């Protein structure tokens, strides 16, 4: 039986990965210490998701380990041979990173280093999948000329219409503390691929979503809007007139990308990963759709100042990943995602 280690296994992408590989008949070890609750309070608590996994999977073992605890991480790697590492544990929010920069850096950068080095020492041939972020590009994507439409900011130049590709520069730009700590990890993951020849990949993701997000105001865009409508919470829009655009990818389609990479790994691979143009939506458009589906109004508060380092329009250019892995397809449309999140 093949064996995968998934960090952040109670979170959105980690939990989907556990269920996905368990379904394929793999044994899956999960690492999560419910740090999301400490970051985001009760909204972020992932206990329910861990319980769901324990109930619904066949070969899943949970380890309440902090990835900052190097000895605990190395002990786990020493126990059994691992065939695949999926690293999703993170401090995932821009805004929170500025309040807790040491937690942010030690988790996102140093924690990744622990996992890389444990992999190198114990199972260097196992593909190492790192969930990176499009925030590694900092504000550089905002340099694309835009036009203002009724409900969204759109790229002005038709050559930009596919979105942002991997050639976007990563330096000389404001990243937010979060973007910078993820970039440190991203570069190190590439280095373990290039220098040591290990099969590593950085997936620089846009907005990922799905039903198993413990959605909080500071993290989980679509899931939080849907939660705010359902629970009649006030929703705050930060700047850009609410016309900021994100493309959205369902967590299931993230896992199929992981599987593609596992089956044909490369060293030091870097891919942008997102829903692409068809799955793109602005904040205003997303609010409209959720209100329609739930037949309930949302109270919106508009805050003039945008989030520091926030993208205005970000659409993922998927051409590089699709060229290298032509078997990968997006199976969940934007409307599928809205319907699943709202239960309609
Ligand atoms: N969700 C998105 O829209 C998105 C977008 C781009 C990149 N990403 C990246 O994808 C990865 C997964 O994102 P997600 O949405 O599933 O996040 P998530 O917050 O839902 O899951 C992360 C999990 O990691 C756990 N964790 C945090 N610190 C830990 C630590 N020190 N030790 C052990 N576990 C710890 C948390 O408790 C949480 O369950 C992250 O690296 C994130 O930066 C996510």
Coordinates of C-alpha atoms and ligand atoms in Angstrom, one line a residue:
X1 CA 0.0 0.0 0.0
X2 CA 1.3 3.4 -0.9
X3 CA 1.7 6.0 1.8
X4 CA 1.2 9.8 1.7
X5 CA 2.0 12.3 4.4
X6 CA -0.4 15.4 4.3
X7 CA 0.4 18.4 6.5
X8 CA -2.5 20.8 7.3
X9 CA -4.7 17.7 7.0
X10 CA -7.7 19.3 8.8
X11 CA -7.7 22.3 6.5
X12 CA -9.4 22.8 3.2
X13 CA -6.8 21.3 0.8
X14 CA -5.2 19.0 3.3
X15 CA -8.5 17.3 4.2
X16 CA -9.5 17.0 0.6
X17 CA -6.1 15.3 -0.1
X18 CA -6.6 12.9 2.8
X19 CA -10.0 11.9 1.5
X20 CA -8.8 11.7 -2.1
X21 CA -5.8 9.5 -1.6
X22 CA -7.7 7.4 1.0
X23 CA -10.3 6.7 -1.7
X24 CA -7.5 5.6 -4.0
X25 CA -6.5 3.0 -1.5
X26 CA -3.5 4.8 0.0
X27 CA -2.5 4.9 3.6
X28 CA -2.5 8.6 4.7
X29 CA -0.8 10.2 7.6
X30 CA -2.1 13.6 8.5
X31 CA -0.4 16.3 10.5
X32 CA -2.4 19.2 11.9
X33 CA -2.5 21.0 15.3
X34 CA -5.6 23.0 14.7
X35 CA -3.5 26.2 14.6
X36 CA -6.3 27.6 12.3
X37 CA -8.4 28.0 15.5
X38 CA -5.7 30.1 17.1
X39 CA -5.4 32.2 14.0
X40 CA -9.1 32.8 13.3
X41 CA -11.0 32.0 16.5
X42 CA -14.0 29.6 16.5
X43 CA -14.8 30.2 12.8
X44 CA -11.4 28.7 12.0
X45 CA -11.7 25.6 14.2
X46 CA -11.1 22.5 12.2
X47 CA -12.1 19.9 14.8
X48 CA -15.3 19.1 12.8
X49 CA -13.3 18.4 9.7
X50 CA -10.9 16.1 11.5
X51 CA -13.9 14.2 13.0
X52 CA -15.4 13.9 9.5
X53 CA -12.2 12.4 8.1
X54 CA -11.9 10.0 11.0
X55 CA -15.5 8.9 10.3
X56 CA -15.3 8.7 6.5
X57 CA -11.8 7.3 5.7
X58 CA -10.4 3.9 5.9
X59 CA -6.6 4.3 6.2
X60 CA -6.1 7.7 7.8
X61 CA -4.0 8.3 10.9
X62 CA -4.0 11.8 12.5
X63 CA -0.9 13.2 14.2
X64 CA -1.4 16.3 16.4
X65 CA 2.0 17.7 15.5
X66 CA 3.2 21.2 15.0
X67 CA 5.4 21.4 11.9
X68 CA 7.6 23.9 13.8
X69 CA 8.6 20.9 16.1
X70 CA 11.5 19.6 14.2
X71 CA 12.0 16.5 16.3
X72 CA 8.4 15.5 16.1
X73 CA 8.4 15.9 12.3
X74 CA 11.6 13.9 11.9
X75 CA 10.3 11.1 14.2
X76 CA 7.3 10.7 11.9
X77 CA 9.4 10.4 8.8
X78 CA 11.7 7.9 10.5
X79 CA 8.8 5.5 11.2
X80 CA 7.7 4.4 7.8
X81 CA 8.7 4.8 4.2
X82 CA 6.6 7.6 2.5
X83 CA 5.8 7.7 -1.2
X84 CA 4.3 11.3 -1.4
X85 CA 4.5 14.4 0.7
X86 CA 1.7 17.0 0.4
X87 CA 2.5 20.1 2.4
X88 CA -0.5 22.3 3.0
X89 CA 0.0 23.4 6.6
X90 CA 0.4 27.2 6.8
X91 CA -0.5 30.5 8.3
X92 CA -2.6 31.4 5.2
X93 CA -3.7 35.0 5.8
X94 CA -2.2 38.3 4.7
X95 CA -3.7 40.4 7.4
X96 CA -2.9 38.0 10.2
X97 CA 0.7 37.7 9.2
X98 CA 1.3 41.3 10.0
X99 CA -0.1 40.8 13.5
X100 CA 1.9 37.6 14.2
X101 CA 5.0 37.8 11.9
X102 CA 7.0 35.3 14.0
X103 CA 4.3 32.7 13.9
X104 CA 3.8 33.3 10.2
X105 CA 7.5 33.0 9.3
X106 CA 8.3 30.0 11.6
X107 CA 5.3 28.1 10.2
X108 CA 5.4 29.0 6.6
X109 CA 9.2 29.2 6.0
X110 CA 10.9 27.2 8.8
X111 CA 8.1 24.6 9.0
X112 CA 8.6 24.0 5.2
X113 CA 12.3 23.6 5.8
X114 CA 11.7 20.9 8.4
X115 CA 9.6 18.9 6.0
X116 CA 12.0 19.3 3.1
X117 CA 15.0 18.2 5.1
X118 CA 13.1 15.3 6.7
X119 CA 12.1 14.2 3.1
X120 CA 15.7 14.5 1.9
X121 CA 17.0 12.4 4.8
X122 CA 14.3 9.7 4.8
X123 CA 12.6 9.5 1.4
X124 CA 14.3 11.8 -1.2
X125 CA 12.6 10.0 -4.1
X126 CA 9.1 10.8 -2.8
X127 CA 7.5 13.7 -4.8
X128 CA 7.2 16.7 -2.5
X129 CA 4.2 18.9 -3.3
X130 CA 4.2 22.4 -1.8
X131 CA 1.1 24.6 -1.7
X132 CA 2.6 28.0 -2.5
X133 CA 0.5 31.1 -3.4
X134 CA 0.2 33.7 -6.0
X135 CA 1.2 36.2 -3.3
X136 CA 4.8 35.3 -4.1
X137 CA 4.4 37.7 -7.0
X138 CA 3.6 40.5 -4.5
X139 CA 1.9 43.4 -6.1
X140 CA 3.5 42.9 -9.5
X141 CA 0.2 41.5 -11.0
X142 CA -1.3 44.9 -10.3
X143 CA 1.0 46.5 -12.8
X144 CA -1.1 45.1 -15.7
X145 CA -3.3 47.9 -17.2
X146 CA -7.0 47.4 -16.2
X147 CA -10.3 48.8 -17.4
X148 CA -13.2 49.3 -15.0
X149 CA -16.4 47.5 -16.1
X150 CA -19.8 47.6 -14.3
X151 CA -19.0 44.8 -11.8
X152 CA -15.3 44.1 -12.2
X153 CA -11.8 45.3 -13.1
X154 CA -10.7 43.6 -16.4
X155 CA -7.3 43.4 -18.1
X156 CA -7.2 46.1 -20.7
X157 CA -4.7 44.4 -23.1
X158 CA -6.1 41.3 -24.8
X159 CA -2.6 39.6 -24.5
X160 CA -3.2 39.6 -20.7
X161 CA -6.6 37.9 -21.0
X162 CA -5.3 34.4 -20.0
X163 CA -4.0 36.0 -16.8
X164 CA -0.7 35.8 -14.9
X165 CA 1.9 33.2 -15.8
X166 CA 5.0 31.9 -14.0
X167 CA 7.3 34.5 -15.6
X168 CA 5.8 37.2 -13.4
X169 CA 8.7 38.6 -11.3
X170 CA 8.9 37.8 -7.6
X171 CA 11.2 40.6 -6.4
X172 CA 11.0 44.4 -6.1
X173 CA 7.4 44.3 -5.0
X174 CA 5.3 44.5 -1.8
X175 CA 4.3 41.0 -0.9
X176 CA 2.7 41.3 2.6
X177 CA 4.5 39.5 5.4
X178 CA 2.6 36.3 4.4
X179 CA 3.6 36.6 0.7
X180 CA 7.2 37.0 1.7
X181 CA 7.3 34.0 4.1
X182 CA 5.6 31.8 1.5
X183 CA 8.1 33.0 -1.1
X184 CA 11.0 32.0 1.2
X185 CA 9.5 28.5 1.4
X186 CA 8.8 28.5 -2.4
X187 CA 12.4 29.3 -3.3
X188 CA 13.7 26.6 -0.8
X189 CA 11.3 24.0 -2.3
X190 CA 12.7 24.8 -5.8
X191 CA 16.3 24.6 -4.4
X192 CA 15.8 21.1 -3.0
X193 CA 14.6 20.2 -6.5
X194 CA 17.5 21.9 -8.3
X195 CA 20.4 21.4 -5.9
X196 CA 19.5 17.9 -4.6
X197 CA 17.6 16.7 -7.6
X198 CA 14.5 15.9 -5.6
X199 CA 11.0 15.8 -7.3
X200 CA 9.6 19.0 -5.9
X201 CA 6.7 21.2 -7.1
X202 CA 5.4 24.6 -6.0
X203 CA 1.8 25.1 -6.9
X204 CA 1.3 28.9 -6.8
X205 CA -2.4 29.0 -6.1
X206 CA -5.0 31.6 -6.5
X207 CA -8.3 31.3 -4.5
X208 CA -9.0 27.7 -3.6
X209 CA -12.4 26.7 -2.2
X210 CA -14.7 23.9 -1.3
X211 CA -17.2 22.7 1.2
X212 CA -14.6 21.8 3.8
X213 CA -13.2 25.3 4.5
X214 CA -13.5 26.5 8.0
X215 CA -14.3 29.9 6.5
X216 CA -13.3 33.0 8.4
X217 CA -13.4 36.7 7.5
X218 CA -9.6 36.7 7.0
X219 CA -9.4 33.6 4.9
X220 CA -11.8 31.7 2.5
X221 CA -13.3 34.3 0.1
X222 CA -16.3 32.5 -1.4
X223 CA -17.0 30.2 1.5
X224 CA -17.1 33.2 3.8
X225 CA -19.4 35.2 1.6
X226 CA -21.8 32.2 1.5
X227 CA -21.5 31.9 5.3
X228 CA -22.1 35.6 5.8
X229 CA -25.3 35.4 3.7
X230 CA -26.6 32.3 5.5
X231 CA -25.8 33.6 9.0
X232 CA -26.8 37.2 8.3
X233 CA -23.4 38.5 9.2
X234 CA -22.1 41.9 8.0
X235 CA -19.7 41.4 5.1
X236 CA -16.8 43.9 4.7
X237 CA -15.4 44.8 1.3
X238 CA -11.9 46.2 1.4
X239 CA -11.3 48.8 -1.4
X240 CA -11.2 48.5 -5.2
X241 CA -15.1 49.2 -5.2
X242 CA -15.6 45.5 -4.6
X243 CA -14.7 44.9 -8.3
X244 CA -11.5 42.9 -7.5
X245 CA -11.5 39.7 -9.4
X246 CA -10.3 36.2 -8.3
X247 CA -10.3 32.9 -10.1
X248 CA -11.5 30.0 -8.0
X249 CA -10.5 26.3 -8.0
X250 CA -12.3 23.6 -6.2
X251 CA -10.2 21.6 -3.7
X252 CA -11.0 18.4 -5.6
X253 CA -9.4 19.7 -8.7
X254 CA -6.3 20.6 -6.7
X255 CA -6.0 17.0 -5.6
X256 CA -6.2 15.7 -9.2
X257 CA -3.3 18.1 -10.0
X258 CA -1.3 16.5 -7.1
X259 CA -2.0 13.1 -8.5
X260 CA -0.9 14.1 -12.0
X261 CA 2.4 15.4 -10.5
X262 CA 2.9 12.2 -8.4
X263 CA 2.5 10.1 -11.5
X264 CA 5.0 12.1 -13.6
X265 CA 7.1 14.1 -11.2
X266 CA 9.8 16.6 -12.2
X267 CA 12.5 18.4 -10.2
X268 CA 12.0 22.0 -9.1
X269 CA 8.7 22.4 -10.9
X270 CA 6.7 25.7 -10.5
X271 CA 3.1 26.1 -11.7
X272 CA 0.4 28.6 -11.2
X273 CA -2.8 26.8 -10.2
X274 CA -6.3 28.3 -10.2
X275 CA -9.7 28.2 -11.8
X276 CA -8.7 30.3 -14.8
X277 CA -10.9 32.8 -16.6
X278 CA -14.1 30.7 -16.7
X279 CA -14.0 30.4 -12.9
X280 CA -13.2 34.1 -12.2
X281 CA -15.6 36.3 -10.3
X282 CA -15.5 39.7 -8.6
X283 CA -16.5 40.3 -5.0
X284 CA -19.7 42.2 -6.2
X285 CA -20.6 39.3 -8.6
X286 CA -20.0 36.7 -5.9
X287 CA -22.2 38.5 -3.4
X288 CA -25.0 38.8 -6.1
X289 CA -24.8 35.1 -6.9
X290 CA -24.9 34.0 -3.2
X291 CA -27.8 36.3 -2.5
X292 CA -29.7 34.9 -5.5
X293 CA -29.1 31.3 -4.6
X294 CA -29.9 31.8 -0.9
X295 CA -32.7 34.2 -1.6
X296 CA -31.5 36.3 1.2
X297 CA -29.8 39.8 1.3
X298 CA -26.3 40.5 2.6
X299 CA -25.5 43.5 4.6
X300 CA -22.3 44.9 3.1
X301 CA -20.0 47.5 4.7
X302 CA -17.5 49.2 2.4
X303 CA -14.1 50.0 3.7
X304 CA -12.3 52.5 1.5
X305 CA -8.8 51.2 2.0
X306 CA -7.8 48.0 0.2
X307 CA -5.9 45.2 2.0
X308 CA -2.1 45.9 1.9
X309 CA -0.5 44.0 -1.0
X310 CA -3.9 42.8 -2.3
X311 CA -4.3 42.0 -5.9
X312 CA -6.9 43.9 -8.0
X313 CA -7.5 41.4 -10.7
X314 CA -5.8 38.0 -10.6
X315 CA -6.6 35.3 -13.1
X316 CA -4.4 32.3 -13.3
X317 CA -2.7 31.4 -16.5
X318 CA -2.9 27.6 -16.6
X319 CA -1.1 27.1 -19.9
X320 CA 2.2 25.8 -18.4
X321 CA 0.6 23.2 -16.1
X322 CA -1.8 22.1 -18.9
X323 CA 1.1 21.7 -21.4
X324 CA 3.0 19.5 -18.9
X325 CA 0.0 17.6 -17.6
X326 CA -2.6 17.5 -20.5
X327 CA -4.6 14.9 -18.5
X328 CA -5.6 17.5 -15.9
X329 CA -9.0 19.1 -16.3
X330 CA -11.1 21.4 -14.2
X331 CA -14.2 19.4 -13.2
X332 CA -16.0 21.9 -11.0
X333 CA -17.4 25.1 -12.7
X334 CA -17.8 28.3 -10.8
X335 CA -21.6 27.7 -10.7
X336 CA -21.0 24.1 -9.3
X337 CA -18.8 25.8 -6.6
X338 CA -21.5 28.3 -5.7
X339 CA -24.2 25.7 -5.6
X340 CA -22.1 23.4 -3.4
X341 CA -21.2 26.3 -1.0
X342 CA -24.8 27.5 -0.7
X343 CA -26.3 24.0 -0.7
X344 CA -28.7 25.1 -3.6
Ligands
LIG1 N1 -7.3 28.5 0.3 C1 -6.8 29.3 -0.6 O1 -7.5 30.1 -1.2 C2 -5.3 29.3 -0.9 C3 -4.8 30.1 -1.9 C4 -3.4 30.0 -2.2 C5 -2.6 29.2 -1.4 N2 -3.1 28.5 -0.4 C6 -2.2 27.6 0.3 O2 -2.6 26.3 0.3 C7 -2.3 25.7 1.6 C8 -3.6 25.1 2.2 O3 -4.5 26.2 2.3 P1 -5.9 25.9 3.0 O4 -6.9 26.9 2.5 O5 -6.2 24.4 3.0 O6 -5.6 26.4 4.5 P2 -6.3 26.0 5.9 O7 -6.0 27.0 6.8 O8 -7.7 25.5 5.6 O9 -5.4 24.7 6.2 C9 -4.1 24.7 6.8 C10 -4.1 23.8 8.0 O10 -2.8 23.9 8.5 C11 -2.9 23.7 9.9 N3 -1.7 24.3 10.5 C12 -1.3 25.6 10.6 N4 -0.2 25.8 11.2 C13 0.2 24.5 11.6 C14 1.4 24.0 12.3 N5 2.3 24.9 12.7 N6 1.5 22.7 12.4 C15 0.5 21.8 11.9 N7 -0.6 22.3 11.3 C16 -0.7 23.6 11.1 C17 -4.1 24.5 10.3 O11 -4.7 24.1 11.5 C18 -5.1 24.2 9.1 O12 -5.9 23.1 9.4 C19 -1.6 26.8 2.4 O13 -0.3 26.6 2.3 C20 -2.1 28.0 1.8 O14 -1.1 29.1 1.9 C21 -4.4 28.5 -0.1

